[in-house]
Tab-separated table of N, CA and C in Angstrom:
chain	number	residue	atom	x	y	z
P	113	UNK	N	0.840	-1.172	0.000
P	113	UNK	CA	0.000	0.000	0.000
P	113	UNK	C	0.884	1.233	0.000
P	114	UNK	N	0.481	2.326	-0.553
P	114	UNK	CA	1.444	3.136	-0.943
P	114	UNK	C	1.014	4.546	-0.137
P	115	UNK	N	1.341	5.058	0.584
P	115	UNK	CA	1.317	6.385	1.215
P	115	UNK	C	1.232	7.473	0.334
P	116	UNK	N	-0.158	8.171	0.501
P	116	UNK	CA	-0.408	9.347	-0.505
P	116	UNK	C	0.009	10.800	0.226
P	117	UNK	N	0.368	11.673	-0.427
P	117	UNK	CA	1.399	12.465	-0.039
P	117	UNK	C	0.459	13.463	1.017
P	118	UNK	N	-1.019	13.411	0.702
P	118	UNK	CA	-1.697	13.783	1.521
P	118	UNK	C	-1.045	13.382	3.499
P	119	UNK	N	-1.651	12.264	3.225
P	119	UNK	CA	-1.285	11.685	4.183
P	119	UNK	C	0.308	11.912	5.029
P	120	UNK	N	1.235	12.423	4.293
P	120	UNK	CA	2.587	12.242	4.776
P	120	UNK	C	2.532	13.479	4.991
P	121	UNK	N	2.104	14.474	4.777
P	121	UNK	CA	2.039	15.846	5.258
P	121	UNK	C	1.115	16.167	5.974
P	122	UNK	N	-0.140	15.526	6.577
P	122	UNK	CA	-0.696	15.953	7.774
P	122	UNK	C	0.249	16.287	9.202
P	123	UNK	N	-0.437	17.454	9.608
P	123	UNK	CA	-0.130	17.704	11.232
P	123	UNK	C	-0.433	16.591	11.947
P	124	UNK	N	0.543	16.508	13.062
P	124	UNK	CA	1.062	16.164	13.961
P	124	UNK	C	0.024	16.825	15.233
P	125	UNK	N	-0.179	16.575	16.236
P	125	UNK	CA	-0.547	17.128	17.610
P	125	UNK	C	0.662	17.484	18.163
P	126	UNK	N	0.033	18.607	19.353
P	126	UNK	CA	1.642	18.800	19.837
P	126	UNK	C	2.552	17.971	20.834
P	127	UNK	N	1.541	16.764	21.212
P	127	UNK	CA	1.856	16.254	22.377
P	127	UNK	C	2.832	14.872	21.258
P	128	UNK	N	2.753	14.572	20.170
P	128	UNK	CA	3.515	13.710	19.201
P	128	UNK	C	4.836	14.351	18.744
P	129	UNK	N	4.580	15.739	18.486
P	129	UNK	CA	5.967	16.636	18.471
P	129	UNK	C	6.837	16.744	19.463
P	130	UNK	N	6.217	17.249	20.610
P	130	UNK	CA	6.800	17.042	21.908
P	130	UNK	C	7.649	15.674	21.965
P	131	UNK	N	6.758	14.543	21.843
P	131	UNK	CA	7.399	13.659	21.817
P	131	UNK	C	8.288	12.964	20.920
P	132	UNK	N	8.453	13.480	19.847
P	132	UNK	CA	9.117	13.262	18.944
P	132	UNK	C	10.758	14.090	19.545
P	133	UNK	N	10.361	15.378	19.642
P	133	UNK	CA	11.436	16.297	20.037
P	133	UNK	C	12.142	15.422	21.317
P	134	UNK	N	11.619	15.020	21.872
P	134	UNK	CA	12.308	14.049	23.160
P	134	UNK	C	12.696	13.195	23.047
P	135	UNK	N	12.262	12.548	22.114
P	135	UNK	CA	13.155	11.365	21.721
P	135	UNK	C	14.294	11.769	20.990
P	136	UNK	N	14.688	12.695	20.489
P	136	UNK	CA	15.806	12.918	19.583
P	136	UNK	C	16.456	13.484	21.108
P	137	UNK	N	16.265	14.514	21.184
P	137	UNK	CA	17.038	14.920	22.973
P	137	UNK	C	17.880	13.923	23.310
P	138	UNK	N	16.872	12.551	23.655
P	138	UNK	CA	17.672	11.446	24.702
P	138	UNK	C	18.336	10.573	23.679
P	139	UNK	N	18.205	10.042	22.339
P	139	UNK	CA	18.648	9.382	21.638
P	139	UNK	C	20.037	10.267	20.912
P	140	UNK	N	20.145	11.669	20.653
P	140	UNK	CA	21.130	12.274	20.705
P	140	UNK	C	21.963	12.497	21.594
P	141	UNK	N	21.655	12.652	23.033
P	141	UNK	CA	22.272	12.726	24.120
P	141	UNK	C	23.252	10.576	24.277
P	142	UNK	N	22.565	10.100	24.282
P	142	UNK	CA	22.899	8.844	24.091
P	142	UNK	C	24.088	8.601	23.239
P	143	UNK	N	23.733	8.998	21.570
P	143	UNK	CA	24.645	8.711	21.296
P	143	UNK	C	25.975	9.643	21.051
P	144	UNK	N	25.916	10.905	22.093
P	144	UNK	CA	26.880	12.115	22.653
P	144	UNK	C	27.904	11.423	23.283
P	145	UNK	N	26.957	10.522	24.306
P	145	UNK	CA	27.863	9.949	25.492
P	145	UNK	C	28.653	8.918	24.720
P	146	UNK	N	28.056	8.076	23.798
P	146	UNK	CA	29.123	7.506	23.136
P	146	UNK	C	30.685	8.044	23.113
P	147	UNK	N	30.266	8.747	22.020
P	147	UNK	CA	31.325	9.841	21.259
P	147	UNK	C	32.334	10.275	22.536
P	148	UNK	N	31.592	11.098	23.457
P	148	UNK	CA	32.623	11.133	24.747
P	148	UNK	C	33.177	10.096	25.201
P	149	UNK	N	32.859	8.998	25.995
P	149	UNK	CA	33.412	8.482	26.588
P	149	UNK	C	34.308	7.871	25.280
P	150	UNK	N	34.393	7.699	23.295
P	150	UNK	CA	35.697	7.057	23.107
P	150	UNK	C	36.301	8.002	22.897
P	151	UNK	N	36.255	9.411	22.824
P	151	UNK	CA	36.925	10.760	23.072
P	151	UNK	C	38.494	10.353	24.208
P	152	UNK	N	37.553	10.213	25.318
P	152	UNK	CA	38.420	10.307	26.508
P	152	UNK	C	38.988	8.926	26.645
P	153	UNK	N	38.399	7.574	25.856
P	153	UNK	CA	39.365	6.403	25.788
P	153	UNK	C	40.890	7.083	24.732
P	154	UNK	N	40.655	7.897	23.633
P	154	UNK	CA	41.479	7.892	23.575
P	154	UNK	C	42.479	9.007	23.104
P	155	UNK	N	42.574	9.209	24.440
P	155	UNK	CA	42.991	10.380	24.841
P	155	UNK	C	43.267	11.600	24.905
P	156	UNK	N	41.708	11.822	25.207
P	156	UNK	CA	41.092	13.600	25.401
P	156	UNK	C	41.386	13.919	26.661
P	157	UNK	N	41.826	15.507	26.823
P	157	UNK	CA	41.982	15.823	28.361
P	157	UNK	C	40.816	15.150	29.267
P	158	UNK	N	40.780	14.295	30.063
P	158	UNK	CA	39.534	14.256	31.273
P	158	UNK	C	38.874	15.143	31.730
P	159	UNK	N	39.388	16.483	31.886
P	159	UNK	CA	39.061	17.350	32.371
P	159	UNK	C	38.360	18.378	31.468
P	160	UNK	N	38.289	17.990	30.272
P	160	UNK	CA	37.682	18.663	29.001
P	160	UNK	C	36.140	18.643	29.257
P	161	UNK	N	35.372	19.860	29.371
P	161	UNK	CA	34.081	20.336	30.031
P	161	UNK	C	33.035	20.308	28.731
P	162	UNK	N	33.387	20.535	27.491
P	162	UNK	CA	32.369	19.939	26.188
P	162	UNK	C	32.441	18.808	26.718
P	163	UNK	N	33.122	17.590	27.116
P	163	UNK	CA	32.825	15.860	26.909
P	163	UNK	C	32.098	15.582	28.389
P	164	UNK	N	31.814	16.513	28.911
P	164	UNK	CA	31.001	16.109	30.482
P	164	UNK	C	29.831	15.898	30.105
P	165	UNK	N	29.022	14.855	30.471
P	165	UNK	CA	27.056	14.671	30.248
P	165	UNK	C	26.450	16.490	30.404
P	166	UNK	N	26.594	16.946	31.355
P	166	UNK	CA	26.049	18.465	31.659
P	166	UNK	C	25.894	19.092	30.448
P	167	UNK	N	27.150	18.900	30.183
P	167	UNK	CA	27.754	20.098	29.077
P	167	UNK	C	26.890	19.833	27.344
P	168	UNK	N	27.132	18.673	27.244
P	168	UNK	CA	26.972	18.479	25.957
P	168	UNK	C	24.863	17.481	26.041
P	169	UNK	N	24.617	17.085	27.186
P	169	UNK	CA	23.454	17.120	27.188
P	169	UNK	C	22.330	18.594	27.120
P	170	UNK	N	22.852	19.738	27.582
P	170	UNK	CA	22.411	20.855	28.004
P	170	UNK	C	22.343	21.040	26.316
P	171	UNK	N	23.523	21.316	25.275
P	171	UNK	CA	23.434	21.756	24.478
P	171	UNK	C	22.499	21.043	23.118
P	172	UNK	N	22.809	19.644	23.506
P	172	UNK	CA	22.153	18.678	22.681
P	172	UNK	C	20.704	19.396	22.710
P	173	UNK	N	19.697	19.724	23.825
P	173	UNK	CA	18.829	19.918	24.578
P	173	UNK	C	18.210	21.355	23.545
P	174	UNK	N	19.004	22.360	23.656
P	174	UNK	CA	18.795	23.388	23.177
P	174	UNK	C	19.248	23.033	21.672
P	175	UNK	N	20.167	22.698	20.643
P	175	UNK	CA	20.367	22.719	19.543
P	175	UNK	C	18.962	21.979	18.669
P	176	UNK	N	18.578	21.208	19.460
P	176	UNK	CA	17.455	20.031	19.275
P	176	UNK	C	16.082	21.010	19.099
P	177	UNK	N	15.792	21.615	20.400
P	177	UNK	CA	14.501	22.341	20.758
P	177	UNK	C	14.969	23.476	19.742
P	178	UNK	N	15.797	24.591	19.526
P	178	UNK	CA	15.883	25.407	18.280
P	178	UNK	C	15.804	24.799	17.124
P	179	UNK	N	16.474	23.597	16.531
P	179	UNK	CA	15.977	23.088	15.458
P	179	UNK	C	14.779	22.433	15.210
P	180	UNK	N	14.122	22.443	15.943
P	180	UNK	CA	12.764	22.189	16.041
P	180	UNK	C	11.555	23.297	15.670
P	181	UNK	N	12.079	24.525	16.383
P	181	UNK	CA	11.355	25.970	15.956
P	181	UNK	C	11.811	26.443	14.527
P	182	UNK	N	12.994	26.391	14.454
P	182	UNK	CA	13.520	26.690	13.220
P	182	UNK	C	12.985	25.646	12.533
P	183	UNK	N	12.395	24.190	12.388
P	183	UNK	CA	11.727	23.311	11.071
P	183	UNK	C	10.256	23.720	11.319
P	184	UNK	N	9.974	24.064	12.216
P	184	UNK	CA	8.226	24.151	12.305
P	184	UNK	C	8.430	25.568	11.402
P	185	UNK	N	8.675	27.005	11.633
P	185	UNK	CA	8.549	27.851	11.190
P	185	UNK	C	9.161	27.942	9.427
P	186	UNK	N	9.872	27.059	8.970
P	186	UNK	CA	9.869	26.785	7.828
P	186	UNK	C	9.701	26.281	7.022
P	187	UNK	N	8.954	24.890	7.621
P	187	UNK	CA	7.882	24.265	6.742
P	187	UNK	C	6.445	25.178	7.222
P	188	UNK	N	5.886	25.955	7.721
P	188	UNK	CA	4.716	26.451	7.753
P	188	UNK	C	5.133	27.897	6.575
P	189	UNK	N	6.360	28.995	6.239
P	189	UNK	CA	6.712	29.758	5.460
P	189	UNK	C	7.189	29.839	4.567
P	190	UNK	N	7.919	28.561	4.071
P	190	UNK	CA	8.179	28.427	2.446
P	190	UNK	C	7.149	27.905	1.881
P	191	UNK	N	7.808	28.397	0.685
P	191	UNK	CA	7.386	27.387	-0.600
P	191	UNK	C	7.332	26.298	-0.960
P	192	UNK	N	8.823	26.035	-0.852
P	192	UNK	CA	9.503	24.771	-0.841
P	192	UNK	C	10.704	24.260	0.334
P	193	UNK	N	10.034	24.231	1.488
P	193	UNK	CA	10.712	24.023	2.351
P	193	UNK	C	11.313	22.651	2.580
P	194	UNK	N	11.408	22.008	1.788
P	194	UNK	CA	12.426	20.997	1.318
P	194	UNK	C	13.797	21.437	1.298
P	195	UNK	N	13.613	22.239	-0.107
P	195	UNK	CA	14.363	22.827	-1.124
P	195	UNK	C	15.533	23.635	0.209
P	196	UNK	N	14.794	24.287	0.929
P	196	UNK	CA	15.510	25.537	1.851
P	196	UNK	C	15.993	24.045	2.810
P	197	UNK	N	15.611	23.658	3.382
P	197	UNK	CA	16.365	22.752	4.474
P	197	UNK	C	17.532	21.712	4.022
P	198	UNK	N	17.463	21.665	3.001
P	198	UNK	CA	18.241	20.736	1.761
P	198	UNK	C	19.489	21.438	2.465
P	199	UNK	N	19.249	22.478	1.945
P	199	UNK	CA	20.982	23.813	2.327
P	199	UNK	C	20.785	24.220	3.289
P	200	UNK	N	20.120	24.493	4.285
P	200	UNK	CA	19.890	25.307	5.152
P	200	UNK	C	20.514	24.362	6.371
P	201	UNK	N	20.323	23.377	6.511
P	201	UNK	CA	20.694	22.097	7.887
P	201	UNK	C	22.105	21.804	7.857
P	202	UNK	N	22.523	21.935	6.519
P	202	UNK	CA	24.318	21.716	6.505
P	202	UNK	C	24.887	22.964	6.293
P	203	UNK	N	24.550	23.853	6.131
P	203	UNK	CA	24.903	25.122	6.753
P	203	UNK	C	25.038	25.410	8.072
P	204	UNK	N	23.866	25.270	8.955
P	204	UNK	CA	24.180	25.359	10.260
P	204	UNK	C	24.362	24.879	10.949
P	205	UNK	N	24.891	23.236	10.615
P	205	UNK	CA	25.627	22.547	11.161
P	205	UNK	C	27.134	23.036	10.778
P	206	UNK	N	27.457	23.128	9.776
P	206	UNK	CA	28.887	23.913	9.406
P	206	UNK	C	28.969	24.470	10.531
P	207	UNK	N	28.281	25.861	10.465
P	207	UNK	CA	28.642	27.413	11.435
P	207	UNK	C	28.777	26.661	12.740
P	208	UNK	N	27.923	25.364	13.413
P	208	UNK	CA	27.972	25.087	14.412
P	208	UNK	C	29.465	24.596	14.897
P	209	UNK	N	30.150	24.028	13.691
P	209	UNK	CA	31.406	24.009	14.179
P	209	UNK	C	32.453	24.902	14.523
P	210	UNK	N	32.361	26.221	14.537
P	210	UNK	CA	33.072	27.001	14.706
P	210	UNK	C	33.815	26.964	15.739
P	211	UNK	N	32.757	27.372	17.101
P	211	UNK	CA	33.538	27.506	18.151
P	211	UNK	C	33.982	26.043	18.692
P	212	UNK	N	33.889	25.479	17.896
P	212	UNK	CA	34.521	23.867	18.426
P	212	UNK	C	36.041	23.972	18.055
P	213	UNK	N	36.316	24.464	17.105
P	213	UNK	CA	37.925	24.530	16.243
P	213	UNK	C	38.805	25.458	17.404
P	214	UNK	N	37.834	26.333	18.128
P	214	UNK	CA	38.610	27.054	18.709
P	214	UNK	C	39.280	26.240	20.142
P	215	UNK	N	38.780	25.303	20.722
P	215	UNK	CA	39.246	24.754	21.925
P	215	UNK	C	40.057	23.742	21.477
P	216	UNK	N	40.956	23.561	20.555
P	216	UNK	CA	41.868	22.671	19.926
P	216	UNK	C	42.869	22.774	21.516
P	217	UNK	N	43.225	24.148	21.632
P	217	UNK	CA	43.968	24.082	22.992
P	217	UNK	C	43.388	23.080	24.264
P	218	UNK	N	42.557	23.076	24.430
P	218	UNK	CA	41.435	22.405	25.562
P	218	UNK	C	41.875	21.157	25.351
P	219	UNK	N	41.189	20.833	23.932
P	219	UNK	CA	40.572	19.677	23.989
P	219	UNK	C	41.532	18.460	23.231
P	220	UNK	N	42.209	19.021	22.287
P	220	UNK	CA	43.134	18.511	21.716
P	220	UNK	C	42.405	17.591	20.391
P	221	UNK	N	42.732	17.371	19.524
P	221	UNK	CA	42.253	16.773	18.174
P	221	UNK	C	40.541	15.757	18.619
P	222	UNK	N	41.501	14.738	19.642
P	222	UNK	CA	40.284	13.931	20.246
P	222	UNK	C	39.007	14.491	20.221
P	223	UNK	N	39.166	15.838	21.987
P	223	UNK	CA	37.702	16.015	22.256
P	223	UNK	C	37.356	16.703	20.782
P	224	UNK	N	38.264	17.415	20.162
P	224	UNK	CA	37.420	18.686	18.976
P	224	UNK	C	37.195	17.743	17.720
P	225	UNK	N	37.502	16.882	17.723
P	225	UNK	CA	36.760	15.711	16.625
P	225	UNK	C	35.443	15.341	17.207
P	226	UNK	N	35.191	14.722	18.248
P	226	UNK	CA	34.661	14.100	19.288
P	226	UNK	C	33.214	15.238	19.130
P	227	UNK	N	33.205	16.396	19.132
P	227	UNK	CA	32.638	17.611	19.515
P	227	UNK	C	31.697	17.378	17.824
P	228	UNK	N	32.479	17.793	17.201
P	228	UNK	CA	32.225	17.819	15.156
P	228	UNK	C	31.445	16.914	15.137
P	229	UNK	N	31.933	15.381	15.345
P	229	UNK	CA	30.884	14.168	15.252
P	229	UNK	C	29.617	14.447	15.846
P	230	UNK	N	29.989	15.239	17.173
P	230	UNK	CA	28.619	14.969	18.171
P	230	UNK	C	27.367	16.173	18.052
P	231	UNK	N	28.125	17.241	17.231
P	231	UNK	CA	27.209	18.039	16.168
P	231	UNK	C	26.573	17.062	14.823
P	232	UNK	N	27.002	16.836	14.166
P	232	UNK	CA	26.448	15.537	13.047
P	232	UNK	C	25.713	14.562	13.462
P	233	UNK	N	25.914	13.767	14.549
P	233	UNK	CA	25.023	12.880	14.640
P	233	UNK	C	23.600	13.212	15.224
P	234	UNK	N	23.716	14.760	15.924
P	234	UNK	CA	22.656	14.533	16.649
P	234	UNK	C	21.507	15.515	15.597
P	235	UNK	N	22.429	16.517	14.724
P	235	UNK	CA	21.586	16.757	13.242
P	235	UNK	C	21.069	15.745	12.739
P	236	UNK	N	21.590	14.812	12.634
P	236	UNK	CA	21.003	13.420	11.740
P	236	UNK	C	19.473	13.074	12.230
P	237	UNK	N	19.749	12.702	14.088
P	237	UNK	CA	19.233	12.461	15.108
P	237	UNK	C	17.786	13.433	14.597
P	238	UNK	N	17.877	14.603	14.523
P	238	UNK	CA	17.089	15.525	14.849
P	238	UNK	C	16.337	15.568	13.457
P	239	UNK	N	16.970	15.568	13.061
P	239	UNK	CA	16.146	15.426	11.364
P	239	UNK	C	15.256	14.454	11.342
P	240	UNK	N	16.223	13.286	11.478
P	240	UNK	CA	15.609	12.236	11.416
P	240	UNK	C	13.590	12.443	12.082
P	241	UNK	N	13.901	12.885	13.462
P	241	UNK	CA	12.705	12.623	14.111
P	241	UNK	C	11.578	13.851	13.964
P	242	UNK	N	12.590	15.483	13.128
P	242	UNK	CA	11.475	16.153	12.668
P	242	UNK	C	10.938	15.638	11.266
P	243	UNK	N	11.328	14.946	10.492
P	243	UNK	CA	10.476	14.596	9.241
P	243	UNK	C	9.531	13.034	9.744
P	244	UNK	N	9.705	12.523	10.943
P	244	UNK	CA	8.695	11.593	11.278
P	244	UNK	C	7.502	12.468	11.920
P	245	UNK	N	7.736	13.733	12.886
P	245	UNK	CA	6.807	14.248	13.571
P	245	UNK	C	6.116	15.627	13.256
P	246	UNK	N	7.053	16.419	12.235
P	246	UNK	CA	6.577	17.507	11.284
P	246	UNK	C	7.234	17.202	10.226
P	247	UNK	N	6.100	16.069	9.130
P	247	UNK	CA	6.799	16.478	7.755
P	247	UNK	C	6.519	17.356	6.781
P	248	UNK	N	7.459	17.641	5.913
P	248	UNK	CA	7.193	18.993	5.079
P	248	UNK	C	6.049	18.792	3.972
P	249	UNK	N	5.537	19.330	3.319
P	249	UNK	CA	4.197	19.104	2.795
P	249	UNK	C	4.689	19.312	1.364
């Protein structure tokens, strides 16, 4: 049976978004802690404050919940909000790496690789679960 496009672009409730958004949270946060703990197997400062749960759950938390406002408000204002998120998601995952390059001192190749990955996966993460819970029409 084949899914009519109707169908793949209906709204969501907010309590399915919500929950959608939470599951990417903890399933990004999850696989953060990965990334850290083989960060610090092999051999990231310990003391490096991006690879702490706090640190990089807090941000997971917020990068997640803004990319969430930022996909609702642009699949409800484009045209082709495909088209715009196509470029628009690896763009600001790019910019997101910025201030990661800068703690090379900190963190040393490890954590600031460690950091890059743990921006990417949890974009993936997040995508992934806004086109199951707001898809674009």
């Amino acid at each position: 049976m084949f899914v009519t496009s109707e169908a793949v672009a209906a709204r969501r409730g907010p309590l399915v978004v919500a929950g959608g958004v939470l599951a990417a949270i903890v399933v990004g946060s999850l696989a953060d802690a990965v990334l850290a703990l083989l960060a610090l197997a092999v051999g990231a400062p310990d003391d490096f404050q991006p690879l702490m749960p706090g640190s990089y759950i807090f941000l997971t938390t917020v990068g997640v919940v803004a990319g969430a406002i930022g996909w609702a408000i642009i699949r409800k204002v484009s045209k082709d909000p495909e088209a715009l998120l196509r470029w628009l998601v690896p763009t600001v995952v790019a910019v997101s790496f910025v201030p990661d390059f800068l703690l090379f001192g900190e963190g040393g190749a490890a954590g600031v690789v460690a950091l890059l990955l743990m921006h990417v996966v949890v974009a993936v993460v997040a995508v992934f679960a806004y086109r199951k819970v707001m898809p674009l029409s």
